[in-house]
PDB file of C-alpha atoms in Angstrom:
ATOM      1  CA  TYR Q   1     108.857  94.675  99.538  1.00 81.00           C
ATOM      2  CA  GLY Q   2     105.630  94.302  97.636  1.00 83.00           C
ATOM      3  CA  GLY Q   3     104.931  92.787  94.239  1.00 84.00           C
ATOM      4  CA  PRO Q   4     105.437  92.146  91.501  1.00 96.00           C
ATOM      5  CA  ALA Q   5     108.953  91.057  92.369  1.00 96.00           C
ATOM      6  CA  LEU Q   6     111.818  89.013  91.030  1.00 97.00           C
ATOM      7  CA  ILE Q   7     113.845  87.546  93.861  1.00 96.00           C
ATOM      8  CA  VAL Q   8     117.342  86.183  93.154  1.00 98.00           C
ATOM      9  CA  ASP Q   9     119.158  84.094  95.743  1.00 97.00           C
ATOM     10  CA  PHE Q  10     122.897  83.751  95.194  1.00 96.00           C
ATOM     11  CA  GLY Q  11     123.569  80.605  97.217  1.00 92.00           C
ATOM     12  CA  THR Q  12     124.829  77.097  96.367  1.00 93.00           C
ATOM     13  CA  ALA Q  13     122.411  77.376  93.495  1.00 96.00           C
ATOM     14  CA  THR Q  14     121.378  80.744  91.975  1.00 97.00           C
ATOM     15  CA  THR Q  15     117.594  80.786  92.037  1.00 97.00           C
ATOM     16  CA  TYR Q  16     115.223  83.246  90.360  1.00 98.00           C
ATOM     17  CA  CYS Q  17     111.653  83.468  91.665  1.00 96.00           C
ATOM     18  CA  ALA Q  18     108.805  85.508  90.214  1.00 97.00           C
ATOM     19  CA  LEU Q  19     106.077  86.823  92.503  1.00 95.00           C
ATOM     20  CA  SER Q  20     102.865  88.467  91.283  1.00 95.00           C
ATOM     21  CA  LYS Q  21     101.508  91.753  92.601  1.00 93.00           C
ATOM     22  CA  GLY Q  22      99.406  89.659  95.030  1.00 92.00           C
ATOM     23  CA  HIS Q  23     102.556  87.817  96.223  1.00 89.00           C
ATOM     24  CA  GLU Q  24     101.639  84.642  94.386  1.00 93.00           C
ATOM     25  CA  TYR Q  25     104.597  82.427  93.431  1.00 94.00           C
ATOM     26  CA  LEU Q  26     104.566  82.211  89.648  1.00 96.00           C
ATOM     27  CA  GLY Q  27     107.606  80.013  89.079  1.00 97.00           C
ATOM     28  CA  GLY Q  28     111.346  80.070  89.032  1.00 97.00           C
ATOM     29  CA  VAL Q  29     114.704  79.260  87.462  1.00 97.00           C
ATOM     30  CA  ILE Q  30     117.573  77.298  89.069  1.00 98.00           C
ATOM     31  CA  ALA Q  31     121.158  77.650  87.903  1.00 97.00           C
ATOM     32  CA  PRO Q  32     124.507  76.665  89.416  1.00 96.00           C
ATOM     33  CA  GLY Q  33     125.631  79.061  92.104  1.00 96.00           C
ATOM     34  CA  LEU Q  34     128.864  80.993  91.963  1.00 96.00           C
ATOM     35  CA  SER Q  35     130.743  78.766  94.431  1.00 94.00           C
ATOM     36  CA  THR Q  36     129.357  75.647  92.718  1.00 95.00           C
ATOM     37  CA  SER Q  37     130.591  76.986  89.376  1.00 95.00           C
ATOM     38  CA  MET Q  38     134.018  77.714  90.772  1.00 94.00           C
ATOM     39  CA  GLU Q  39     134.282  74.263  92.379  1.00 94.00           C
ATOM     40  CA  ALA Q  40     133.196  72.539  89.169  1.00 94.00           C
ATOM     41  CA  LEU Q  41     135.704  74.504  87.128  1.00 93.00           C
ATOM     42  CA  THR Q  42     138.605  73.571  89.376  1.00 93.00           C
ATOM     43  CA  ALA Q  43     137.493  69.950  89.841  1.00 93.00           C
ATOM     44  CA  LYS Q  44     137.029  69.267  86.099  1.00 93.00           C
ATOM     45  CA  SER Q  45     140.058  71.211  84.924  1.00 91.00           C
ATOM     46  CA  ALA Q  46     143.320  69.696  86.172  1.00 83.00           C
ATOM     47  CA  LYS Q  47     145.469  72.812  85.886  1.00 90.00           C
ATOM     48  CA  LEU Q  48     143.089  75.480  87.234  1.00 94.00           C
ATOM     49  CA  PRO Q  49     143.602  76.510  90.817  1.00 94.00           C
ATOM     50  CA  SER Q  50     141.027  76.965  93.603  1.00 93.00           C
ATOM     51  CA  ILE Q  51     140.376  80.675  94.009  1.00 93.00           C
ATOM     52  CA  ASP Q  52     138.398  83.050  96.184  1.00 92.00           C
ATOM     53  CA  LEU Q  53     135.756  85.069  94.352  1.00 92.00           C
ATOM     54  CA  GLU Q  54     136.165  88.811  94.279  1.00 93.00           C
ATOM     55  CA  ARG Q  55     135.290  91.490  91.796  1.00 95.00           C
ATOM     56  CA  PRO Q  56     137.855  91.592  89.022  1.00 95.00           C
ATOM     57  CA  GLU Q  57     139.331  94.946  87.950  1.00 92.00           C
ATOM     58  CA  SER Q  58     138.385  94.396  84.328  1.00 95.00           C
ATOM     59  CA  LEU Q  59     136.484  91.959  82.096  1.00 96.00           C
ATOM     60  CA  LEU Q  60     139.508  90.691  80.238  1.00 97.00           C
ATOM     61  CA  GLY Q  61     141.755  88.590  82.512  1.00 95.00           C
ATOM     62  CA  ARG Q  62     145.507  89.066  82.322  1.00 95.00           C
ATOM     63  CA  SER Q  63     146.258  85.962  84.394  1.00 95.00           C
ATOM     64  CA  THR Q  64     144.574  82.613  84.920  1.00 95.00           C
ATOM     65  CA  VAL Q  65     143.166  83.664  88.345  1.00 95.00           C
ATOM     66  CA  HIS Q  66     141.921  86.989  86.952  1.00 96.00           C
ATOM     67  CA  ALA Q  67     140.339  85.280  83.947  1.00 96.00           C
ATOM     68  CA  MET Q  68     138.590  82.753  86.222  1.00 96.00           C
ATOM     69  CA  ARG Q  69     137.263  85.484  88.507  1.00 96.00           C
ATOM     70  CA  SER Q  70     136.120  87.492  85.485  1.00 97.00           C
ATOM     71  CA  GLY Q  71     134.265  84.524  83.985  1.00 96.00           C
ATOM     72  CA  ILE Q  72     132.456  83.592  87.212  1.00 96.00           C
ATOM     73  CA  TYR Q  73     131.737  87.240  88.286  1.00 97.00           C
ATOM     74  CA  PHE Q  74     130.681  88.765  84.984  1.00 97.00           C
ATOM     75  CA  GLY Q  75     129.008  85.573  83.890  1.00 97.00           C
ATOM     76  CA  ALA Q  76     126.753  85.857  86.971  1.00 97.00           C
ATOM     77  CA  ILE Q  77     126.141  89.598  86.307  1.00 97.00           C
ATOM     78  CA  TYR Q  78     125.198  89.014  82.659  1.00 98.00           C
ATOM     79  CA  ALA Q  79     123.049  85.998  83.562  1.00 97.00           C
ATOM     80  CA  LEU Q  80     121.236  88.115  86.131  1.00 98.00           C
ATOM     81  CA  GLU Q  81     120.634  90.985  83.742  1.00 98.00           C
ATOM     82  CA  GLY Q  82     119.496  88.603  80.935  1.00 98.00           C
ATOM     83  CA  PHE Q  83     117.129  86.655  83.169  1.00 97.00           C
ATOM     84  CA  ILE Q  84     115.599  89.821  84.591  1.00 97.00           C
ATOM     85  CA  SER Q  85     115.141  91.310  81.170  1.00 96.00           C
ATOM     86  CA  GLN Q  86     113.545  88.171  79.800  1.00 96.00           C
ATOM     87  CA  LEU Q  87     111.303  87.586  82.830  1.00 96.00           C
ATOM     88  CA  ARG Q  88     110.126  91.160  82.764  1.00 96.00           C
ATOM     89  CA  GLU Q  89     109.207  90.737  79.109  1.00 96.00           C
ATOM     90  CA  GLU Q  90     107.549  87.307  79.460  1.00 95.00           C
ATOM     91  CA  LEU Q  91     105.538  88.312  82.539  1.00 94.00           C
ATOM     92  CA  SER Q  92     104.853  91.960  81.556  1.00 93.00           C
ATOM     93  CA  PHE Q  93     106.655  92.871  84.763  1.00 92.00           C
ATOM     94  CA  GLU Q  94     108.189  96.238  83.722  1.00 91.00           C
ATOM     95  CA  ASP Q  95     107.654  97.588  87.233  1.00 92.00           C
ATOM     96  CA  ALA Q  96     108.865  94.521  89.098  1.00 95.00           C
ATOM     97  CA  GLN Q  97     111.272  95.094  91.951  1.00 96.00           C
ATOM     98  CA  VAL Q  98     114.495  93.017  91.832  1.00 97.00           C
ATOM     99  CA  ILE Q  99     115.532  91.787  95.282  1.00 96.00           C
ATOM    100  CA  VAL Q 100     118.694  89.776  95.761  1.00 97.00           C
ATOM    101  CA  THR Q 101     119.774  87.708  98.715  1.00 96.00           C
ATOM    102  CA  GLY Q 102     122.378  85.099  99.582  1.00 94.00           C
ATOM    103  CA  GLY Q 103     126.102  85.043 100.320  1.00 91.00           C
ATOM    104  CA  PHE Q 104     127.206  86.705  97.056  1.00 94.00           C
ATOM    105  CA  SER Q 105     124.404  89.302  96.863  1.00 95.00           C
ATOM    106  CA  GLN Q 106     126.564  92.274  97.923  1.00 94.00           C
ATOM    107  CA  LEU Q 107     129.320  91.311  95.517  1.00 95.00           C
ATOM    108  CA  ILE Q 108     126.944  90.976  92.607  1.00 96.00           C
ATOM    109  CA  ARG Q 109     125.239  94.273  93.504  1.00 96.00           C
ATOM    110  CA  SER Q 110     128.516  96.093  93.049  1.00 94.00           C
ATOM    111  CA  GLY Q 111     128.531  95.194  89.363  1.00 95.00           C
ATOM    112  CA  THR Q 112     125.047  95.976  88.107  1.00 97.00           C
ATOM    113  CA  GLU Q 113     122.277  98.594  88.183  1.00 96.00           C
ATOM    114  CA  ALA Q 114     119.593  95.901  87.726  1.00 96.00           C
ATOM    115  CA  ILE Q 115     119.099  95.365  91.467  1.00 98.00           C
ATOM    116  CA  ASP Q 116     116.677  97.396  93.532  1.00 97.00           C
ATOM    117  CA  PHE Q 117     117.227  95.871  96.987  1.00 96.00           C
ATOM    118  CA  VAL Q 118     119.827  93.667  98.645  1.00 97.00           C
ATOM    119  CA  ASP Q 119     118.635  91.681 101.709  1.00 94.00           C
ATOM    120  CA  PRO Q 120     121.258  89.092 102.670  1.00 88.00           C
ATOM    121  CA  GLN Q 121     118.896  87.678 105.350  1.00 84.00           C
ATOM    122  CA  LEU Q 122     115.738  87.437 103.255  1.00 87.00           C
ATOM    123  CA  THR Q 123     115.625  83.624 103.377  1.00 82.00           C
ATOM    124  CA  LEU Q 124     115.922  83.605 107.199  1.00 82.00           C
ATOM    125  CA  LYS Q 125     113.275  86.301 107.481  1.00 82.00           C
ATOM    126  CA  GLY Q 126     110.974  84.196 105.359  1.00 78.00           C
ATOM    127  CA  LEU Q 127     111.572  81.132 107.563  1.00 84.00           C
ATOM    128  CA  GLU Q 128     110.828  83.251 110.602  1.00 84.00           C
ATOM    129  CA  ILE Q 129     107.517  84.396 109.161  1.00 78.00           C
ATOM    130  CA  LEU Q 130     106.545  80.814 108.274  1.00 82.00           C
ATOM    131  CA  TYR Q 131     107.472  79.666 111.821  1.00 85.00           C
ATOM    132  CA  TYR Q 132     105.221  82.328 113.376  1.00 80.00           C
ATOM    133  CA  LYS Q 133     102.379  81.701 110.946  1.00 80.00           C
ATOM    134  CA  ASN Q 134     102.497  77.979 111.703  1.00 81.00           C
ATOM    135  CA  SER Q 135     102.889  78.469 115.450  1.00 81.00           C
ATOM    136  CA  PHE Q 136     100.031  80.924 115.817  1.00 70.00           C
ATOM    137  CA  SER Q 137      97.703  79.167 113.396  1.00 66.00           C
ATOM    138  CA  GLN Q 138      97.847  76.084 115.552  1.00 64.00           C
ATOM    139  CA  THR Q 139      96.966  78.062 118.701  1.00 63.00           C
ATOM    140  CA  GLY Q 140      94.284  80.225 117.087  1.00 62.00           C
ATOM    141  CA  GLN Q 141      96.126  83.379 118.190  1.00 64.00           C
ATOM    142  CA  ASP Q 142      96.813  86.421 116.033  1.00 64.00           C
ATOM    143  CA  LEU Q 143     100.369  87.045 114.878  1.00 57.00           C
ATOM    144  CA  PRO Q 144     102.297  89.617 116.969  1.00 60.00           C
TER     145      PRO Q 144
END
């Protein structure tokens, strides 16, 4: 994908990673993931039901389930947009690509223009690259 880049992984935790133009890891942010937030909400609130996350029709919920979906979904969207805006400003990354991955990446993409690329398998691709680099560096062979 190239750098600079802001990579967001929507997994158990939502992680934000900043990479320089030279692909150097600059740091990150870790926040509760969408499913973690939903589970915490139902576990700590006796009357709130367990729900599946899907995109709500509107911001303002007209039922408990709709309101919960709206809070989790739009909360994640607004957090994404806020973090991206702030990171671009702090790092002077106006031209940074925003790449999202993880189980909820497609769902989040449907609600914002802030994302440049969705790659649900990015983490696995990275692990594959590390595997090959480590395997071939030990044998002295060049990567395929």
